[in-house]
mmCIF file of C-alpha atoms in Angstrom:
data_model
loop_
_atom_site.group_PDB
_atom_site.id
_atom_site.type_symbol
_atom_site.label_atom_id
_atom_site.label_comp_id
_atom_site.label_asym_id
_atom_site.label_seq_id
_atom_site.Cartn_x
_atom_site.Cartn_y
_atom_site.Cartn_z
ATOM 1 C CA UNK G 1 22.468 9.115 -24.047
ATOM 2 C CA UNK G 2 20.383 7.063 -21.573
ATOM 3 C CA UNK G 3 18.019 8.824 -19.243
ATOM 4 C CA UNK G 4 19.009 8.876 -15.567
ATOM 5 C CA UNK G 5 17.507 5.947 -13.697
ATOM 6 C CA UNK G 6 15.576 6.818 -10.573
ATOM 7 C CA UNK G 7 15.714 4.217 -7.844
ATOM 8 C CA UNK G 8 12.393 2.593 -7.047
ATOM 9 C CA UNK G 9 11.937 2.304 -3.311
ATOM 10 C CA UNK G 10 9.801 -0.163 -1.412
ATOM 11 C CA UNK G 11 7.735 -0.237 1.745
ATOM 12 C CA UNK G 12 10.743 -1.825 3.479
ATOM 13 C CA UNK G 13 12.944 1.136 2.465
ATOM 14 C CA UNK G 14 10.408 3.526 3.948
ATOM 15 C CA UNK G 15 10.114 1.678 7.262
ATOM 16 C CA UNK G 16 13.900 1.447 7.549
ATOM 17 C CA UNK G 17 14.347 5.236 7.488
ATOM 18 C CA UNK G 18 15.566 6.719 10.787
ATOM 19 C CA UNK G 19 12.705 7.645 13.140
ATOM 20 C CA UNK G 20 13.493 11.343 13.037
ATOM 21 C CA UNK G 21 13.220 11.519 9.214
ATOM 22 C CA UNK G 22 9.885 12.711 7.813
ATOM 23 C CA UNK G 23 9.198 11.227 4.412
ATOM 24 C CA UNK G 24 6.532 9.693 2.209
ATOM 25 C CA UNK G 25 6.724 6.867 -0.323
ATOM 26 C CA UNK G 26 4.783 7.756 -3.460
ATOM 27 C CA UNK G 27 5.025 5.762 -6.678
ATOM 28 C CA UNK G 28 8.332 4.194 -5.626
ATOM 29 C CA UNK G 29 9.959 7.520 -4.743
ATOM 30 C CA UNK G 30 10.854 8.604 -1.228
ATOM 31 C CA UNK G 31 9.906 12.242 -0.790
ATOM 32 C CA UNK G 32 11.556 13.920 2.180
ATOM 33 C CA UNK G 33 9.609 16.553 4.083
ATOM 34 C CA UNK G 34 10.841 19.515 6.085
ATOM 35 C CA UNK G 35 9.483 20.153 9.547
ATOM 36 C CA UNK G 36 6.285 22.202 9.400
ATOM 37 C CA UNK G 37 6.183 25.811 10.562
ATOM 38 C CA UNK G 38 4.613 27.126 13.764
ATOM 39 C CA UNK G 39 1.383 28.391 12.150
ATOM 40 C CA UNK G 40 0.957 25.069 10.334
ATOM 41 C CA UNK G 41 1.194 23.233 13.646
ATOM 42 C CA UNK G 42 -1.115 25.697 15.403
ATOM 43 C CA UNK G 43 -3.942 25.216 12.896
ATOM 44 C CA UNK G 44 -3.337 21.450 12.876
ATOM 45 C CA UNK G 45 -3.821 21.367 16.658
ATOM 46 C CA UNK G 46 -6.923 23.592 16.494
ATOM 47 C CA UNK G 47 -8.608 21.443 13.858
ATOM 48 C CA UNK G 48 -7.538 18.105 15.372
ATOM 49 C CA UNK G 49 -8.669 19.238 18.835
ATOM 50 C CA UNK G 50 -12.081 20.262 17.482
ATOM 51 C CA UNK G 51 -12.527 16.889 15.777
ATOM 52 C CA UNK G 52 -11.308 14.968 18.828
ATOM 53 C CA UNK G 53 -13.680 16.870 21.122
ATOM 54 C CA UNK G 54 -16.600 16.086 18.816
ATOM 55 C CA UNK G 55 -15.768 12.383 18.641
ATOM 56 C CA UNK G 56 -15.330 12.099 22.427
ATOM 57 C CA UNK G 57 -18.467 14.064 23.306
ATOM 58 C CA UNK G 58 -20.533 11.868 20.985
ATOM 59 C CA UNK G 59 -18.969 8.583 22.104
ATOM 60 C CA UNK G 60 -17.797 8.135 18.523
ATOM 61 C CA UNK G 61 -15.869 5.154 17.313
ATOM 62 C CA UNK G 62 -13.727 6.953 14.740
ATOM 63 C CA UNK G 63 -10.142 7.756 15.697
ATOM 64 C CA UNK G 64 -8.089 10.820 14.796
ATOM 65 C CA UNK G 65 -4.338 10.818 14.230
ATOM 66 C CA UNK G 66 -2.171 13.864 13.493
ATOM 67 C CA UNK G 67 1.116 13.592 11.587
ATOM 68 C CA UNK G 68 3.488 11.948 11.775
ATOM 69 C CA UNK G 69 1.244 8.922 11.216
ATOM 70 C CA UNK G 70 1.859 6.423 8.406
ATOM 71 C CA UNK G 71 -1.045 5.675 6.078
ATOM 72 C CA UNK G 72 -0.502 2.867 3.570
ATOM 73 C CA UNK G 73 -2.573 3.289 0.429
ATOM 74 C CA UNK G 74 -2.868 1.207 -2.697
ATOM 75 C CA UNK G 75 -3.144 3.252 -5.861
ATOM 76 C CA UNK G 76 -5.787 1.435 -7.897
ATOM 77 C CA UNK G 77 -4.783 3.306 -11.058
ATOM 78 C CA UNK G 78 -1.271 1.835 -11.171
ATOM 79 C CA UNK G 79 -1.088 -0.820 -8.437
ATOM 80 C CA UNK G 80 1.622 0.934 -6.405
ATOM 81 C CA UNK G 81 1.722 0.881 -2.631
ATOM 82 C CA UNK G 82 2.161 4.364 -1.235
ATOM 83 C CA UNK G 83 2.841 5.503 2.315
ATOM 84 C CA UNK G 84 1.832 9.040 3.189
ATOM 85 C CA UNK G 85 1.740 11.108 6.366
ATOM 86 C CA UNK G 86 -1.404 13.250 6.181
ATOM 87 C CA UNK G 87 -1.569 16.160 8.599
ATOM 88 C CA UNK G 88 -4.809 14.747 10.029
ATOM 89 C CA UNK G 89 -6.350 11.304 9.441
ATOM 90 C CA UNK G 90 -9.760 10.199 10.694
ATOM 91 C CA UNK G 91 -10.283 6.439 10.561
ATOM 92 C CA UNK G 92 -13.675 4.899 11.329
ATOM 93 C CA UNK G 93 -12.836 1.248 10.595
ATOM 94 C CA UNK G 94 -10.691 -0.115 13.469
ATOM 95 C CA UNK G 95 -9.597 -3.073 11.279
ATOM 96 C CA UNK G 96 -7.486 -0.614 9.245
ATOM 97 C CA UNK G 97 -5.368 0.344 12.276
ATOM 98 C CA UNK G 98 -2.070 -1.448 12.835
ATOM 99 C CA UNK G 99 0.948 -0.923 15.062
ATOM 100 C CA UNK G 100 2.569 0.981 12.182
ATOM 101 C CA UNK G 101 -0.402 3.243 11.431
ATOM 102 C CA UNK G 102 -3.282 2.744 9.010
ATOM 103 C CA UNK G 103 -3.563 0.260 6.155
ATOM 104 C CA UNK G 104 -6.205 1.404 3.720
ATOM 105 C CA UNK G 105 -7.964 4.669 3.067
ATOM 106 C CA UNK G 106 -8.926 6.823 6.053
ATOM 107 C CA UNK G 107 -12.461 8.164 5.926
ATOM 108 C CA UNK G 108 -11.318 11.780 6.155
ATOM 109 C CA UNK G 109 -7.937 13.367 5.488
ATOM 110 C CA UNK G 110 -6.940 16.976 6.093
ATOM 111 C CA UNK G 111 -3.758 18.434 4.644
ATOM 112 C CA UNK G 112 -2.434 21.859 5.592
ATOM 113 C CA UNK G 113 -0.610 23.270 2.587
ATOM 114 C CA UNK G 114 3.069 24.025 2.903
ATOM 115 C CA UNK G 115 3.836 27.091 0.765
ATOM 116 C CA UNK G 116 6.965 25.528 -0.691
ATOM 117 C CA UNK G 117 5.179 22.352 -1.767
ATOM 118 C CA UNK G 118 1.527 23.155 -2.472
ATOM 119 C CA UNK G 119 1.516 21.113 -5.709
ATOM 120 C CA UNK G 120 2.004 17.975 -3.607
ATOM 121 C CA UNK G 121 -1.304 18.465 -1.745
ATOM 122 C CA UNK G 122 -3.299 19.979 -4.614
ATOM 123 C CA UNK G 123 -2.301 17.515 -7.333
ATOM 124 C CA UNK G 124 -0.345 14.452 -6.220
ATOM 125 C CA UNK G 125 -2.170 13.686 -2.995
ATOM 126 C CA UNK G 126 -5.574 14.714 -4.356
ATOM 127 C CA UNK G 127 -5.291 12.082 -7.102
ATOM 128 C CA UNK G 128 -3.825 9.495 -4.733
ATOM 129 C CA UNK G 129 -6.514 9.952 -2.075
ATOM 130 C CA UNK G 130 -9.336 9.802 -4.592
ATOM 131 C CA UNK G 131 -7.900 6.665 -6.218
ATOM 132 C CA UNK G 132 -7.342 4.972 -2.835
ATOM 133 C CA UNK G 133 -10.951 5.477 -1.682
ATOM 134 C CA UNK G 134 -10.708 8.313 0.848
ATOM 135 C CA UNK G 135 -14.267 9.581 1.384
ATOM 136 C CA UNK G 136 -13.470 13.216 2.211
ATOM 137 C CA UNK G 137 -10.348 15.340 1.690
ATOM 138 C CA UNK G 138 -9.822 18.882 2.970
ATOM 139 C CA UNK G 139 -6.978 21.110 1.815
ATOM 140 C CA UNK G 140 -6.387 23.958 4.267
ATOM 141 C CA UNK G 141 -4.411 26.707 2.540
ATOM 142 C CA UNK G 142 -2.990 29.201 5.047
ATOM 143 C CA UNK G 143 -1.628 31.568 2.386
ATOM 144 C CA UNK G 144 -4.960 31.775 0.550
ATOM 145 C CA UNK G 145 -7.015 31.576 3.784
ATOM 146 C CA UNK G 146 -9.293 29.018 2.202
ATOM 147 C CA UNK G 147 -10.358 25.409 2.586
ATOM 148 C CA UNK G 148 -11.120 23.128 -0.350
ATOM 149 C CA UNK G 149 -13.407 20.245 0.537
ATOM 150 C CA UNK G 150 -13.417 17.270 -1.814
ATOM 151 C CA UNK G 151 -16.141 14.659 -1.452
ATOM 152 C CA UNK G 152 -15.236 11.538 -3.373
ATOM 153 C CA UNK G 153 -18.435 9.779 -4.339
ATOM 154 C CA UNK G 154 -19.638 8.680 -7.770
ATOM 155 C CA UNK G 155 -18.740 12.159 -8.998
ATOM 156 C CA UNK G 156 -16.113 14.099 -7.067
ATOM 157 C CA UNK G 157 -17.481 17.324 -5.611
ATOM 158 C CA UNK G 158 -15.323 20.249 -4.505
ATOM 159 C CA UNK G 159 -16.498 23.148 -2.368
ATOM 160 C CA UNK G 160 -14.375 26.195 -1.583
ATOM 161 C CA UNK G 161 -14.625 27.999 1.764
ATOM 162 C CA UNK G 162 -12.805 30.826 3.511
ATOM 163 C CA UNK G 163 -11.477 31.063 7.054
ATOM 164 C CA UNK G 164 -14.694 32.977 7.893
ATOM 165 C CA UNK G 165 -16.938 29.997 7.081
ATOM 166 C CA UNK G 166 -18.412 27.121 9.027
ATOM 167 C CA UNK G 167 -17.742 23.870 7.177
ATOM 168 C CA UNK G 168 -19.679 20.617 7.515
ATOM 169 C CA UNK G 169 -17.735 17.380 7.738
ATOM 170 C CA UNK G 170 -19.735 15.082 5.489
ATOM 171 C CA UNK G 171 -18.666 11.872 7.234
ATOM 172 C CA UNK G 172 -20.833 13.008 10.169
ATOM 173 C CA UNK G 173 -24.483 14.068 10.217
ATOM 174 C CA UNK G 174 -24.079 16.974 12.619
ATOM 175 C CA UNK G 175 -20.445 18.074 12.793
ATOM 176 C CA UNK G 176 -19.218 21.448 11.602
ATOM 177 C CA UNK G 177 -15.951 23.318 12.067
ATOM 178 C CA UNK G 178 -16.294 27.083 12.449
ATOM 179 C CA UNK G 179 -13.011 28.344 11.050
ATOM 180 C CA UNK G 180 -13.721 31.886 12.295
ATOM 181 C CA UNK G 181 -13.638 30.556 15.875
ATOM 182 C CA UNK G 182 -10.265 28.828 15.558
ATOM 183 C CA UNK G 183 -7.402 30.629 17.249
ATOM 184 C CA UNK G 184 -5.059 31.405 14.362
#
């Protein structure tokens, strides 16, 4: 008996989805996403606002975009083009920004784990972001009240923090987020 054939979708398929549909294109598969919960959105706004305030107050050139925001990544391990919607993307190279979103790896990505789909952020996206050249990746886990910080350099480094910690953003010399001060 032949195995079921999964359709392989393209970038065109992704961009032809209705505007109100949240989805990602990973390895030729369209993965539909449910709307995030209230607490997810609250922490997203707290973190994004803190980053935005830092960039503005320092006359920074990086730009921050919360989801939904399309990020096109090439997976160097298999050559696929993937389109993801990170919860927060910080892009410091303006040449990567297009009318559709970002083409190429953002400097810093933050994902807020959805309890029903944590494997997606912890495994699938972790591997994809590292392969694509993202410099820094944070996984904010509301259920565990922890933040995993991955620094992708020659050797990937991971640090684990709690919501009581102050965490340094490595893409900046002097920027920290005090999670205990965020209104959660």
